[in-house]
Coordinates of C-alpha atoms (C1' of nucleotides) in Angstrom, one line a residue:
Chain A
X1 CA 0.0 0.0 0.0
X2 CA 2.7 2.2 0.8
X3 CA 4.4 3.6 -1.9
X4 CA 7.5 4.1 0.2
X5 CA 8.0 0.5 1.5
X6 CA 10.4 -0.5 -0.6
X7 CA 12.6 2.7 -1.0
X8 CA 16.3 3.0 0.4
X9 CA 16.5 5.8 3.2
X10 CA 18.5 7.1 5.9
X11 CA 17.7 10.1 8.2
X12 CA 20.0 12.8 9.8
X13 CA 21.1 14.4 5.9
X14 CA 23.5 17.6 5.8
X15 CA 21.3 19.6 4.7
X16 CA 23.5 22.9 5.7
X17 CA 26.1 21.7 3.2
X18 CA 23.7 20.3 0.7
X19 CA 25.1 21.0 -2.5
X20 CA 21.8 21.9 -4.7
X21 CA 21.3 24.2 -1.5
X22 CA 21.8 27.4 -3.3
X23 CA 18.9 26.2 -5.8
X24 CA 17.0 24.6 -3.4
X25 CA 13.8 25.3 -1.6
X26 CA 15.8 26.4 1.0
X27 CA 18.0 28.8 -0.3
X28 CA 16.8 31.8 2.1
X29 CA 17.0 30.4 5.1
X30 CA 18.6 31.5 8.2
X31 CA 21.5 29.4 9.0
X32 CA 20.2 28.2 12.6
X33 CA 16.8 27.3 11.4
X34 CA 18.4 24.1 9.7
X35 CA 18.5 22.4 13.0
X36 CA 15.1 21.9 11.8
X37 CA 16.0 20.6 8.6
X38 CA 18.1 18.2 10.3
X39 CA 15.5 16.0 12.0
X40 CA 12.9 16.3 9.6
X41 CA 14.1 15.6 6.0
X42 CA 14.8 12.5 4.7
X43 CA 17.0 10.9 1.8
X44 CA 15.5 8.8 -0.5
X45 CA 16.8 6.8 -3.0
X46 CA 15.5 5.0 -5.9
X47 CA 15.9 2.3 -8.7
X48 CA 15.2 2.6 -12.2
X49 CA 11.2 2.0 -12.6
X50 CA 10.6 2.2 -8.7
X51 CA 7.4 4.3 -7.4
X52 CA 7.9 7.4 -5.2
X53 CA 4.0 7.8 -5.1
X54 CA 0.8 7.3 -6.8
X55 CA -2.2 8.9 -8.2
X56 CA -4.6 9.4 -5.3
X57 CA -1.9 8.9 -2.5
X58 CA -2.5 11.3 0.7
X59 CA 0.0 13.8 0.1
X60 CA 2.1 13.9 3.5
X61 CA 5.6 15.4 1.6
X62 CA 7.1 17.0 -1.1
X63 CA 10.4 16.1 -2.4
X64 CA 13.4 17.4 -4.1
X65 CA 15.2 15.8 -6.9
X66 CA 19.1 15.5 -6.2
X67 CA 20.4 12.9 -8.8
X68 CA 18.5 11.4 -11.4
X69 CA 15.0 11.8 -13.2
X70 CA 11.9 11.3 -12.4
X71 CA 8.5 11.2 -14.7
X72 CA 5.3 12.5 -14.0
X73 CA 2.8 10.4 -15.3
X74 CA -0.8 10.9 -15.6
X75 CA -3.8 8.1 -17.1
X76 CA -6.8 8.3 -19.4
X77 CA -10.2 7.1 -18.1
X78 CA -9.6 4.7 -20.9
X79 CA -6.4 3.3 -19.5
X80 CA -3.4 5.3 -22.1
X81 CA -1.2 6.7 -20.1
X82 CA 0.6 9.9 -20.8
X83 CA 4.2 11.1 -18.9
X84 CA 3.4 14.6 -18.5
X85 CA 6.3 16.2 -17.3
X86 CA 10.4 15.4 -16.3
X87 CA 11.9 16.2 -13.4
X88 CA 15.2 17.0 -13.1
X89 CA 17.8 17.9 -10.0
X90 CA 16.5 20.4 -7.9
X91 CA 13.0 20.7 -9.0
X92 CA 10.5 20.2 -6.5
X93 CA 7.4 17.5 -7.0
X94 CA 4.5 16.8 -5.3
X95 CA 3.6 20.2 -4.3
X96 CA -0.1 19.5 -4.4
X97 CA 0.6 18.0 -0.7
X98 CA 0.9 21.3 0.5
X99 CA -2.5 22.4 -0.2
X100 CA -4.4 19.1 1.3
X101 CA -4.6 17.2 -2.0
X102 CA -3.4 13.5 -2.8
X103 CA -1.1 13.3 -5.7
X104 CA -2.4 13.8 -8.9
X105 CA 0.1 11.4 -10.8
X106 CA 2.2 8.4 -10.5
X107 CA 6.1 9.4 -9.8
X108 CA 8.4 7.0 -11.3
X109 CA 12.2 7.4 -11.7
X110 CA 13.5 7.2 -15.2
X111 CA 16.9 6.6 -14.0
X112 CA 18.6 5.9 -10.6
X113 CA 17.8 8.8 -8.3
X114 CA 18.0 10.4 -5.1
X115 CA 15.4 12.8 -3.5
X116 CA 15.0 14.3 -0.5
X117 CA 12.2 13.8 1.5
X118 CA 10.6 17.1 3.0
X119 CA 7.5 17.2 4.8
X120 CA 4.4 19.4 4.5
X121 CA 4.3 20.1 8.2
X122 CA 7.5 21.0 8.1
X123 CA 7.4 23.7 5.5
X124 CA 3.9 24.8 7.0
X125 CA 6.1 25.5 10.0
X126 CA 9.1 27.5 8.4
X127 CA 6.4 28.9 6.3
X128 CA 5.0 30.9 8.9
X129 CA 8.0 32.6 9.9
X130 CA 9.6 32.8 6.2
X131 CA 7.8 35.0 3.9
X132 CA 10.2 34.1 1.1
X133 CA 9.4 30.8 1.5
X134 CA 5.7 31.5 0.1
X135 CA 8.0 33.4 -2.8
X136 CA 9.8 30.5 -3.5
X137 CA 6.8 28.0 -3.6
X138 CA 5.4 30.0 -6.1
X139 CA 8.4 30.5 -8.3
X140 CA 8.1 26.6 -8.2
X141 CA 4.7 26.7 -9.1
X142 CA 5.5 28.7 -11.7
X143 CA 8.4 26.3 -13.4
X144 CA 6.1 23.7 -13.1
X145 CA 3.3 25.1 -15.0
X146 CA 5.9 26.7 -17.6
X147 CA 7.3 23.3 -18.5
X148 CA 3.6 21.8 -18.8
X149 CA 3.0 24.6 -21.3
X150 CA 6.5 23.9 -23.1
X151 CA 5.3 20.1 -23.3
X152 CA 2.1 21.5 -24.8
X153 CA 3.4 23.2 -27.4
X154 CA 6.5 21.3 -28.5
X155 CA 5.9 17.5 -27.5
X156 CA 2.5 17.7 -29.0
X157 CA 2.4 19.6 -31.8
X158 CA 4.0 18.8 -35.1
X159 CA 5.3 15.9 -36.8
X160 CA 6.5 13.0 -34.6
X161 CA 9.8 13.6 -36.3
X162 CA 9.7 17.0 -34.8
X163 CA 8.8 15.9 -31.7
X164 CA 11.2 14.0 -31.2
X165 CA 14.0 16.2 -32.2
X166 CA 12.8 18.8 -29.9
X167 CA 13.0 16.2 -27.0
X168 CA 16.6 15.1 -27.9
X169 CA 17.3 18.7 -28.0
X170 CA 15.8 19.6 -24.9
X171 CA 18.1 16.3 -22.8
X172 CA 21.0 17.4 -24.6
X173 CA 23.2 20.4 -23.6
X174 CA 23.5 23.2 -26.2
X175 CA 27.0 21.9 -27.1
X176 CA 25.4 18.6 -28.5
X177 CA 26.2 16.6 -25.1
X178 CA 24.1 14.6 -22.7
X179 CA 24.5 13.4 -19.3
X180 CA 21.7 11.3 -19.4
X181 CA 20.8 8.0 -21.2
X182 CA 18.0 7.9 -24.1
X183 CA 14.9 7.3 -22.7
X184 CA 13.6 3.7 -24.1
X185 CA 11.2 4.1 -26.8
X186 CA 8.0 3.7 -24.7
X187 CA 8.6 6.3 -22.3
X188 CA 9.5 8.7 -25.7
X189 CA 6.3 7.8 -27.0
X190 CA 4.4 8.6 -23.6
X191 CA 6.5 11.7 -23.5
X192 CA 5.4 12.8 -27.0
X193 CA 1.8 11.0 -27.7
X194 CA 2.9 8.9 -30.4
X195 CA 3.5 5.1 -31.1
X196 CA 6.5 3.3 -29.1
X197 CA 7.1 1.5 -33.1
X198 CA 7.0 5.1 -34.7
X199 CA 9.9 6.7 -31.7
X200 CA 11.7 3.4 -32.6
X201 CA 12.1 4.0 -36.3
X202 CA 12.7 8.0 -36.2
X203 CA 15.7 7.2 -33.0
X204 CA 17.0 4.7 -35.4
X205 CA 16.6 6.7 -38.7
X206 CA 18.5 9.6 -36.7
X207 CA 21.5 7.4 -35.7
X208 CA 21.5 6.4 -38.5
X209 CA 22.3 9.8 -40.4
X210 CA 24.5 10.5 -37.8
X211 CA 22.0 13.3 -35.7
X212 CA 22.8 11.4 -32.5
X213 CA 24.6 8.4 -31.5
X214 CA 25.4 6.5 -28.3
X215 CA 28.2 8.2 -26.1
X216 CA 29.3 5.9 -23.3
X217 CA 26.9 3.5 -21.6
X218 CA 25.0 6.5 -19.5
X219 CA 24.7 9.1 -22.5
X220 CA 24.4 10.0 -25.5
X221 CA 25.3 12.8 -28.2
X222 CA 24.3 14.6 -31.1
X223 CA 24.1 17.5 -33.5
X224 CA 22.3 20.1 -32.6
X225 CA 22.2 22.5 -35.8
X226 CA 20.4 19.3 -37.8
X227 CA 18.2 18.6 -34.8
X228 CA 17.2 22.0 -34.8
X229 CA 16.5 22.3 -38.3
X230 CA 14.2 18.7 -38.5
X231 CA 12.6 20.3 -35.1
X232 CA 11.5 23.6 -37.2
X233 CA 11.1 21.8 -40.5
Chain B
X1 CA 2.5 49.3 -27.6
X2 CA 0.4 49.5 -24.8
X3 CA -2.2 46.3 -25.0
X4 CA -4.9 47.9 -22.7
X5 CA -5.0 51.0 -25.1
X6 CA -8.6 50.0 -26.9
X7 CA -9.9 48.7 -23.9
X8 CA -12.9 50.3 -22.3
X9 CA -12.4 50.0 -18.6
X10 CA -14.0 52.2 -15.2
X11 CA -12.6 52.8 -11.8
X12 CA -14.3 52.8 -8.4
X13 CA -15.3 48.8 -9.0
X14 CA -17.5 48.2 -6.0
X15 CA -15.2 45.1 -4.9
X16 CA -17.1 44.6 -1.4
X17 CA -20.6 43.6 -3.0
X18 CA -18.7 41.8 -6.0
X19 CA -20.7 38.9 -7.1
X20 CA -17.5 36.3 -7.1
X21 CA -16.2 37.8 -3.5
X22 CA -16.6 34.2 -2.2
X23 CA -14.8 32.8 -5.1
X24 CA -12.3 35.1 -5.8
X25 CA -8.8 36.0 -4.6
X26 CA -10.0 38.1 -1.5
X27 CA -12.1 35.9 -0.8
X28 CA -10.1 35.4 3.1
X29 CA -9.9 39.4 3.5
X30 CA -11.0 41.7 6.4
X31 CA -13.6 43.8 5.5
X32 CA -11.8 46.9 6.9
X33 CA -9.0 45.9 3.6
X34 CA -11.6 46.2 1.3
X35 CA -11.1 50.0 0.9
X36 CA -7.6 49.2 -0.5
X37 CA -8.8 47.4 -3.3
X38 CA -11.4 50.2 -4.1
X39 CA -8.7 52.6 -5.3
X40 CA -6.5 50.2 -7.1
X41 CA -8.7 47.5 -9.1
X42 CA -9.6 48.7 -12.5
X43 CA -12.5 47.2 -14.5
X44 CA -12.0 46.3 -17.7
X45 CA -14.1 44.8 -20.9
X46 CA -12.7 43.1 -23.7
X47 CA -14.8 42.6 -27.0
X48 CA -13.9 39.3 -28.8
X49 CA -10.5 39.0 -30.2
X50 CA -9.0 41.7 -28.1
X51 CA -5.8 41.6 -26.2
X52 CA -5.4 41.9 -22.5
X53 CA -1.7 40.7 -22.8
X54 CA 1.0 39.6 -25.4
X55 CA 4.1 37.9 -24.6
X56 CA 6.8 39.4 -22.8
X57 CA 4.5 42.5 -22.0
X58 CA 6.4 43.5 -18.5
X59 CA 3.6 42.3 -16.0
X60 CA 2.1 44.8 -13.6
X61 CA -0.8 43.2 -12.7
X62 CA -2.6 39.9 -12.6
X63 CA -6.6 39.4 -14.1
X64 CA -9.7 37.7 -12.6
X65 CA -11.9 36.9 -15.1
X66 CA -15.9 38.3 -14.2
X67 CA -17.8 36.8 -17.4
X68 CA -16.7 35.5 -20.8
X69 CA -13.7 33.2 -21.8
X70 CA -10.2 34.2 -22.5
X71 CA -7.3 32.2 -24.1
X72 CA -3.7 31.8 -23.6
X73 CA -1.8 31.3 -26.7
X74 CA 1.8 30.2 -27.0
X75 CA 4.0 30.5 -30.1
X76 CA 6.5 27.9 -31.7
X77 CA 9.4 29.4 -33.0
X78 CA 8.3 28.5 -36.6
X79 CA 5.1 30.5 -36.1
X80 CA 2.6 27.6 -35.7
X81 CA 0.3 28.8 -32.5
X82 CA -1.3 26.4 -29.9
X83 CA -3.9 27.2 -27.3
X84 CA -2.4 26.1 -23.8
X85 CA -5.7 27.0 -21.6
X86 CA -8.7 28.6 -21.5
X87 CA -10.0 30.7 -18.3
X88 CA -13.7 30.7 -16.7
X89 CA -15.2 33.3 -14.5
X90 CA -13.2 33.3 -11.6
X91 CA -9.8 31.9 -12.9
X92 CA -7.0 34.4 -12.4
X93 CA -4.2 34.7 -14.9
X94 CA -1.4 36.5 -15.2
X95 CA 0.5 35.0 -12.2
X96 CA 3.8 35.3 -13.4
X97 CA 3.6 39.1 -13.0
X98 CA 3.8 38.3 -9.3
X99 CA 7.5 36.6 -9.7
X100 CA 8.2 39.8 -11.5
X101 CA 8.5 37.9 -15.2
X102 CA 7.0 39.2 -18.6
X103 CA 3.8 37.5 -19.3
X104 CA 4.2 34.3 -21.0
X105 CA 1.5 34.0 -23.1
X106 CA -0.8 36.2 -25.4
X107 CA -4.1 36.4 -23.3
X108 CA -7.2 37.0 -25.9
X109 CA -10.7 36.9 -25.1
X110 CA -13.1 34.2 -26.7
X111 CA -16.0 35.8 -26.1
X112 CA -17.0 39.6 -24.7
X113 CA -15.4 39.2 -21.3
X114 CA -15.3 41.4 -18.7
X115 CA -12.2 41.2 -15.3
X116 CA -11.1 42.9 -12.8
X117 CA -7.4 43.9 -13.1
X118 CA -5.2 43.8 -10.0
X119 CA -2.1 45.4 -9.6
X120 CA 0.7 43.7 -8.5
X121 CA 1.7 46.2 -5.9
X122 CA -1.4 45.6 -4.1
X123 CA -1.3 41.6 -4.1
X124 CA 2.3 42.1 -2.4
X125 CA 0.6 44.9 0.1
X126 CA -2.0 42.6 1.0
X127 CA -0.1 39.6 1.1
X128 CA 2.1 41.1 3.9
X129 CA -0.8 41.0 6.2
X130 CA -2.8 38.2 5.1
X131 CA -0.8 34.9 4.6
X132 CA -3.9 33.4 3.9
X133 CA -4.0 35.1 0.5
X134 CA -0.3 33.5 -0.4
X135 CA -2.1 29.6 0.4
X136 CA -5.0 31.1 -2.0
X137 CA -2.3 32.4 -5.0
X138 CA -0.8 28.3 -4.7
X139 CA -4.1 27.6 -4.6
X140 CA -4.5 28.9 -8.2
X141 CA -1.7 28.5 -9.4
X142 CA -2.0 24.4 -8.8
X143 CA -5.7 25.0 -10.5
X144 CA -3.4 26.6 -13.5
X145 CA -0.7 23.4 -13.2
X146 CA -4.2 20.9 -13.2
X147 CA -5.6 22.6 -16.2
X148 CA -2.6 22.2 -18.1
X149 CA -2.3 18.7 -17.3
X150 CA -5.7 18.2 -18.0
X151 CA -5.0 19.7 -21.6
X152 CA -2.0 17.0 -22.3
X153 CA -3.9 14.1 -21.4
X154 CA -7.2 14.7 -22.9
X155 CA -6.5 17.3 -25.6
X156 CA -2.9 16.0 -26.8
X157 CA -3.6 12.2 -26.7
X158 CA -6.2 9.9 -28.9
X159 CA -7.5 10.4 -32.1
X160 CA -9.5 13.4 -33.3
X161 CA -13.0 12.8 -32.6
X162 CA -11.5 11.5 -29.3
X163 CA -10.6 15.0 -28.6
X164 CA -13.3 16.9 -30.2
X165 CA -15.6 14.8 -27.8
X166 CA -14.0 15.2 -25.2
X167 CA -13.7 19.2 -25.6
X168 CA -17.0 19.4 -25.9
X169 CA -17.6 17.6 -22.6
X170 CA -16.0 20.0 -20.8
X171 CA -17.4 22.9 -22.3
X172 CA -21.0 21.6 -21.4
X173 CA -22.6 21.3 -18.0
X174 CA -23.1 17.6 -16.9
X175 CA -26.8 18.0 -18.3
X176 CA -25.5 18.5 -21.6
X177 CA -26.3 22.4 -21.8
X178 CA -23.9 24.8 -22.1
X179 CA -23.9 28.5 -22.0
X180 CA -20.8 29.7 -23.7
X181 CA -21.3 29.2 -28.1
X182 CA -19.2 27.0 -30.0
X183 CA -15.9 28.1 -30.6
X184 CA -14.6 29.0 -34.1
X185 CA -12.9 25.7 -36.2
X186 CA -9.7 27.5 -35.8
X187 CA -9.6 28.0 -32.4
X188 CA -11.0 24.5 -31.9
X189 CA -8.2 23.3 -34.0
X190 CA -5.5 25.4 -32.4
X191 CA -6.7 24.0 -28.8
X192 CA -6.7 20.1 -29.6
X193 CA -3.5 20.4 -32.2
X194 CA -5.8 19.6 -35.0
X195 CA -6.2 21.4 -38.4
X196 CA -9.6 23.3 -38.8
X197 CA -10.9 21.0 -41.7
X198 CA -10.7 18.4 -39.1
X199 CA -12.1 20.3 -36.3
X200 CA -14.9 21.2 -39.1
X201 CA -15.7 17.8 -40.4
X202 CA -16.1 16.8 -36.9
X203 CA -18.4 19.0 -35.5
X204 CA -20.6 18.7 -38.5
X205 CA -21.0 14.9 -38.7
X206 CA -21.4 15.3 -34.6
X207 CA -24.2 17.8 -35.4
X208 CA -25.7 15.6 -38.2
X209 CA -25.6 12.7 -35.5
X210 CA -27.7 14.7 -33.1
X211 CA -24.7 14.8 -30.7
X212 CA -24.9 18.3 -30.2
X213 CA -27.5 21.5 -32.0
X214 CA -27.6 24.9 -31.5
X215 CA -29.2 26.0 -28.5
X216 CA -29.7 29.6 -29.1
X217 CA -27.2 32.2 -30.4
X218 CA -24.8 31.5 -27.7
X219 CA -25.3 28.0 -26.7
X220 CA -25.4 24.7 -27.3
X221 CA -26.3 21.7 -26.2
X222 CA -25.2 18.1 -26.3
X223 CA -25.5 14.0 -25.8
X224 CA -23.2 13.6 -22.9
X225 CA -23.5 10.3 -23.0
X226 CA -22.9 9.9 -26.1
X227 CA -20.3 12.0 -26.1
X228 CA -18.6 10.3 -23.7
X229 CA -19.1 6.8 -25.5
X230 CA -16.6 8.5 -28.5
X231 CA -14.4 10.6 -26.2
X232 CA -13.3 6.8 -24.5
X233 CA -14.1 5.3 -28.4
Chain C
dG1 C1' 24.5 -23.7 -21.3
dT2 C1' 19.7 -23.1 -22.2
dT3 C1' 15.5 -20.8 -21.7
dT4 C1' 12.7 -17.0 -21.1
dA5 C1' 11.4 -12.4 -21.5
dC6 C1' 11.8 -7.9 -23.0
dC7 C1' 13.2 -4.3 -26.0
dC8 C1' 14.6 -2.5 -30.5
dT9 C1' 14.1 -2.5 -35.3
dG10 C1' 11.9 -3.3 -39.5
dG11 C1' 8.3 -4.7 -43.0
dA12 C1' 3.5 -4.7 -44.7
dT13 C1' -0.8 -2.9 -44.5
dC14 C1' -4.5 0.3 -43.5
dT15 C1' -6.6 4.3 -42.0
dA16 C1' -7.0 8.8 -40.0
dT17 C1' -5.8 13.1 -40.9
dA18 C1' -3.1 16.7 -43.3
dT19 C1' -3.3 19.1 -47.5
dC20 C1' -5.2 21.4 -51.4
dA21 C1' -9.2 23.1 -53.5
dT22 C1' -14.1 24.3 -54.2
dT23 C1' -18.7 25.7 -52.9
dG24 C1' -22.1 28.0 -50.3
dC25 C1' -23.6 31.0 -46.7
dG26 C1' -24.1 35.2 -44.1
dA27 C1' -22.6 39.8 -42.6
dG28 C1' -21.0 44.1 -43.6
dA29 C1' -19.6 47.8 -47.1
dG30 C1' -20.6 50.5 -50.6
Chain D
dC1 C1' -29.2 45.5 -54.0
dT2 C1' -24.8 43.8 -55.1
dC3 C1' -20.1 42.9 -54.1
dT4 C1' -16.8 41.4 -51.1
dC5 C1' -14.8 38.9 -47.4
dG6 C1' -14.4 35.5 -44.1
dC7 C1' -15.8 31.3 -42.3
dA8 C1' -18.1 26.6 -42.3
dA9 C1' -18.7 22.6 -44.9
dT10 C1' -17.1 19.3 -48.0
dG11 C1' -14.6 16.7 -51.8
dA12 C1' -10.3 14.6 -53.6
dT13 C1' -5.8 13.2 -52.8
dA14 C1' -1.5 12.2 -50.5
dT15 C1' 0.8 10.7 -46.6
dA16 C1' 2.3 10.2 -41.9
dG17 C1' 1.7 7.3 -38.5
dA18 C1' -1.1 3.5 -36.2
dT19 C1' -1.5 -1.2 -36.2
dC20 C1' -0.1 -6.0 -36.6
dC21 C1' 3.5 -9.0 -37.1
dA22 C1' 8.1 -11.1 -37.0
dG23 C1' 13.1 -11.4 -36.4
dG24 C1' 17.1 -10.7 -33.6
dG25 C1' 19.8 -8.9 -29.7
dT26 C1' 20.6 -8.8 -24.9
dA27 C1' 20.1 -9.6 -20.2
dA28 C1' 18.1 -12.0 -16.5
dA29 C1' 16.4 -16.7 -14.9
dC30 C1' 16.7 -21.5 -14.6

DNA sequence: GTTTACCCTGGATCTATATCATTGCGAGAG
DNA sequence: CTCTCGCAATGATATAGATCCAGGGTAAAC
């Protein structure tokens, strides 16, 4: 029933020296209200595939990405199934906890990750005393909605050929690099509304014309000035 | 330059007696604050097709919409246009003034529409006192973050006719009536990432199936159930 | 080592939808 | 009243992508 039974954890973090604290939720906080932090926050680490909640869950935390990615996804009354956003290190999920709700998707790691664990009560209390908190919150809020919008307008509009060139482009750095593996085909075609066949052929049909190719085991690269071009078309 | 230049719009709004008080943003205010908003909230009427906002405006203020529909467009960078979300009576947009950013969309109205428009200097007044109103601005902003999702999975995914269906449902009351007139083939099209032949074809063999008729000059009405039986196909 | 299972890729249809083009209608201009 | 002009409706055609299917590679399971 839980969807954190089976998750690695260990209390007692160092948060003070966290390294994503600077663009973490955190950021403004007075140094000797982290004794707080201390007690409170857990880290959290997860498997390829493995759950770190589901639609309908009571929403007791929210949690920050460290390492990793994590997939947002969200299901027809019919049963499809669409991945609706990414995360990616230091964005903030789950937010919806804060305001009472259960979770409104299923949160699955793409790859390996690490989160921290931060509970609602917990930022209700620091809340109270830190107005930027409430600033920050909302300037999550905000990212969140603006990449919702992004995958509006570029992941399902177009061509599936464009599509998919705009994803590659978005997990690659601007000099053509990528930290992070290619997603398998089914997730890209939950990412982008289209067939999991149709994301195989147009990844193969890339590699092969040389647009991206395999980098390492855990990345991948490619050219962004042709990716570009079969993104605009 | 300036997008409110056409608008008509009065002062001296009588924000106390306003008939969406209990759903709007004040909703949690003293009644001795309500003299502040007097002063600064500016009423405002759009005809259909005008601009409250373009993209990258500098944001000064946010909206509550009072009657009418209004609709957020975003641009690809090779012109194509899609609709992101459409606001109701009550929605507020324009949040991102708050975080001090350039609006992100272009906001037009569907219909005649008529909001209230808010400055930003007062939200941050008010906010200092009342840190109920911050849990009310997440509030809507998580509505906004919901409606978007909402828009990927039932607007972005399934065939056509799935989505035509399924648009439909949500413009109309559970009865089947709805209040608001059928939107234009192009904006239909530009909403569910169809073309407007499609979005036309549709909504006439719907019409000549009895699934939805006129109702009116501006209305409609419609076979929910029937509609639902092609929107899950 | 062998088997099993899963994922990627590719081929062969088939169909939904984009695309291009035409007609008709209704509103507003002159 | 007539002439545009814009939009809805519809036809004809082309095609992208869904669908169904099969082969082959790789990794875990036995």
């Amino acid at each position: 029933m839980n969807a954190c039974s089976s998750e690695l954890w260990e209390s007692g973090t160092d948060c003070q020296n966290c390294s994503l604290r600077a663009a973490a939720l955190f950021a403004g906080l007075a140094d000797e209200q982290f004794s707080l932090l201390h007690d409170a926050i857990q880290d959290i680490q997860l498997g390829p595939d493995q759950e770190l909640y589901r639609v309908g869950d009571a929403g007791k935390a929210v949690y920050t990405l460290r390492s990793g990615l994590l997939k947002l996804v969200q299901y027809l009354p019919d049963g499809s199934r669409r991945i609706v956003r990414l995360l990616r290190p230091a964005d903030l999920t789950g937010l919806e906890a804060l305001l009472g709700q259960p979770y409104q998707h299923d949160a699955v790691a793409l790859q390996a990750a690490t989160l921290c664990r931060i509970p609602i009560d917990l930022v209700n209390k620091l809340g109270a005393q830190n107005p930027s908190l409430h600033q920050e919150l909302m300037r999550r809020w905000h990212q969140a909605l603006s990449a919702a919008d992004t995958w509006l307008t570029e992941f399902s509009t177009g061509t599936a050929r464009q599509r998919v060139a705009r994803l590659l482009l978005r997990m690659a750095d601007s000099d053509g690099t990528s930290s992070c593996a290619l997603f398998n085909r089914k997730d890209m075609a939950a990412m982008l509304g289209i067939t999991t066949e149709t994301a195989s052929r147009l990844i193969a049909e890339f590699k092969r014309n040389g647009l991206i190719r395999q980098s390492g085991p855990a990345g991948f690269s490619c050219d962004p000035k042709e990716l570009f071009r079969v993104a605009a078309d």
